[in-house]
């Protein structure tokens, strides 16, 4: 569906340029590029996942602490 928005009868809809296929655009090359992409981005995704989980935990603890302190002061 997304490609249908970009392509129209062999031309790019945005620029009107004809589509070309590079000689190295093969299934094997695409597979190796995707493997390299996943290998390179997986550590970043893992770091961000852990970071977000830790920030969520700290925020939750902070909110509970603030609520507890607020109730004590009342």
PDB file of C-alpha atoms in Angstrom:
ATOM      1  CA  UNK A   1       0.000   0.000   0.000  1.00  0.00           C
ATOM      2  CA  UNK A   2       2.803   2.415   0.900  1.00  0.00           C
ATOM      3  CA  UNK A   3       4.603   1.667  -2.334  1.00  0.00           C
ATOM      4  CA  UNK A   4       1.378   2.385  -4.228  1.00  0.00           C
ATOM      5  CA  UNK A   5       1.488   5.906  -2.836  1.00  0.00           C
ATOM      6  CA  UNK A   6       5.071   6.402  -3.991  1.00  0.00           C
ATOM      7  CA  UNK A   7       4.907   4.672  -7.348  1.00  0.00           C
ATOM      8  CA  UNK A   8       2.686   5.258 -10.274  1.00  0.00           C
ATOM      9  CA  UNK A   9       3.214   3.365 -13.535  1.00  0.00           C
ATOM     10  CA  UNK A  10       6.968   3.014 -13.014  1.00  0.00           C
ATOM     11  CA  UNK A  11       7.523   6.627 -11.968  1.00  0.00           C
ATOM     12  CA  UNK A  12       8.009   8.246  -8.604  1.00  0.00           C
ATOM     13  CA  UNK A  13       4.901  10.253  -7.803  1.00  0.00           C
ATOM     14  CA  UNK A  14       6.786  12.879  -5.845  1.00  0.00           C
ATOM     15  CA  UNK A  15       9.456  13.781  -8.402  1.00  0.00           C
ATOM     16  CA  UNK A  16       8.130  12.212 -11.600  1.00  0.00           C
ATOM     17  CA  UNK A  17      11.459  10.496 -12.231  1.00  0.00           C
ATOM     18  CA  UNK A  18      11.512   7.038 -13.785  1.00  0.00           C
ATOM     19  CA  UNK A  19      12.376   4.143 -11.483  1.00  0.00           C
ATOM     20  CA  UNK A  20      15.754   2.518 -11.927  1.00  0.00           C
ATOM     21  CA  UNK A  21      17.113  -0.675 -10.456  1.00  0.00           C
ATOM     22  CA  UNK A  22      20.753  -0.868  -9.490  1.00  0.00           C
ATOM     23  CA  UNK A  23      22.733  -3.909 -10.530  1.00  0.00           C
ATOM     24  CA  UNK A  24      23.321  -4.817  -6.904  1.00  0.00           C
ATOM     25  CA  UNK A  25      19.606  -4.686  -6.026  1.00  0.00           C
ATOM     26  CA  UNK A  26      19.161  -8.417  -5.615  1.00  0.00           C
ATOM     27  CA  UNK A  27      17.483 -10.527  -2.970  1.00  0.00           C
ATOM     28  CA  UNK A  28      20.848 -11.694  -1.605  1.00  0.00           C
ATOM     29  CA  UNK A  29      22.211  -8.157  -1.307  1.00  0.00           C
ATOM     30  CA  UNK A  30      19.002  -6.921   0.294  1.00  0.00           C
ATOM     31  CA  UNK A  31      19.109  -9.780   2.788  1.00  0.00           C
ATOM     32  CA  UNK A  32      22.714  -8.984   3.751  1.00  0.00           C
ATOM     33  CA  UNK A  33      21.891  -5.269   4.077  1.00  0.00           C
ATOM     34  CA  UNK A  34      18.945  -6.015   6.336  1.00  0.00           C
ATOM     35  CA  UNK A  35      21.051  -8.369   8.457  1.00  0.00           C
ATOM     36  CA  UNK A  36      23.718  -5.686   8.819  1.00  0.00           C
ATOM     37  CA  UNK A  37      21.061  -3.102   9.682  1.00  0.00           C
ATOM     38  CA  UNK A  38      19.588  -5.314  12.397  1.00  0.00           C
ATOM     39  CA  UNK A  39      23.017  -6.231  13.740  1.00  0.00           C
ATOM     40  CA  UNK A  40      23.980  -2.556  14.007  1.00  0.00           C
ATOM     41  CA  UNK A  41      20.707  -1.224  15.402  1.00  0.00           C
ATOM     42  CA  UNK A  42      19.859  -4.011  17.867  1.00  0.00           C
ATOM     43  CA  UNK A  43      22.263  -2.729  20.572  1.00  0.00           C
ATOM     44  CA  UNK A  44      20.812   0.769  20.245  1.00  0.00           C
ATOM     45  CA  UNK A  45      17.243  -0.527  20.496  1.00  0.00           C
ATOM     46  CA  UNK A  46      18.185  -2.633  23.522  1.00  0.00           C
ATOM     47  CA  UNK A  47      19.843   0.357  25.222  1.00  0.00           C
ATOM     48  CA  UNK A  48      16.812   2.553  24.585  1.00  0.00           C
ATOM     49  CA  UNK A  49      14.424  -0.140  25.822  1.00  0.00           C
ATOM     50  CA  UNK A  50      16.374  -0.525  29.081  1.00  0.00           C
ATOM     51  CA  UNK A  51      16.731   3.246  29.442  1.00  0.00           C
ATOM     52  CA  UNK A  52      12.990   3.833  29.011  1.00  0.00           C
ATOM     53  CA  UNK A  53      12.156   1.037  31.458  1.00  0.00           C
ATOM     54  CA  UNK A  54      14.564   2.508  34.023  1.00  0.00           C
ATOM     55  CA  UNK A  55      13.180   6.021  33.561  1.00  0.00           C
ATOM     56  CA  UNK A  56       9.633   4.699  33.949  1.00  0.00           C
ATOM     57  CA  UNK A  57      10.633   2.902  37.151  1.00  0.00           C
ATOM     58  CA  UNK A  58      12.354   5.993  38.577  1.00  0.00           C
ATOM     59  CA  UNK A  59       9.454   8.245  37.650  1.00  0.00           C
ATOM     60  CA  UNK A  60       6.977   5.892  39.264  1.00  0.00           C
ATOM     61  CA  UNK A  61       9.105   5.731  42.430  1.00  0.00           C
ATOM     62  CA  UNK A  62       9.402   9.525  42.464  1.00  0.00           C
ATOM     63  CA  UNK A  63       5.671  10.010  42.112  1.00  0.00           C
ATOM     64  CA  UNK A  64       4.980   7.551  44.908  1.00  0.00           C
ATOM     65  CA  UNK A  65       7.529   9.324  47.116  1.00  0.00           C
ATOM     66  CA  UNK A  66       6.002  12.735  46.356  1.00  0.00           C
ATOM     67  CA  UNK A  67       2.516  11.445  47.095  1.00  0.00           C
ATOM     68  CA  UNK A  68       3.694   9.900  50.358  1.00  0.00           C
ATOM     69  CA  UNK A  69       5.461  13.104  51.422  1.00  0.00           C
ATOM     70  CA  UNK A  70       2.446  15.167  50.476  1.00  0.00           C
ATOM     71  CA  UNK A  71       0.131  12.976  52.547  1.00  0.00           C
ATOM     72  CA  UNK A  72       2.483  13.195  55.542  1.00  0.00           C
ATOM     73  CA  UNK A  73       2.485  16.986  55.397  1.00  0.00           C
ATOM     74  CA  UNK A  74      -1.295  17.192  55.402  1.00  0.00           C
TER      75      UNK A  74
END
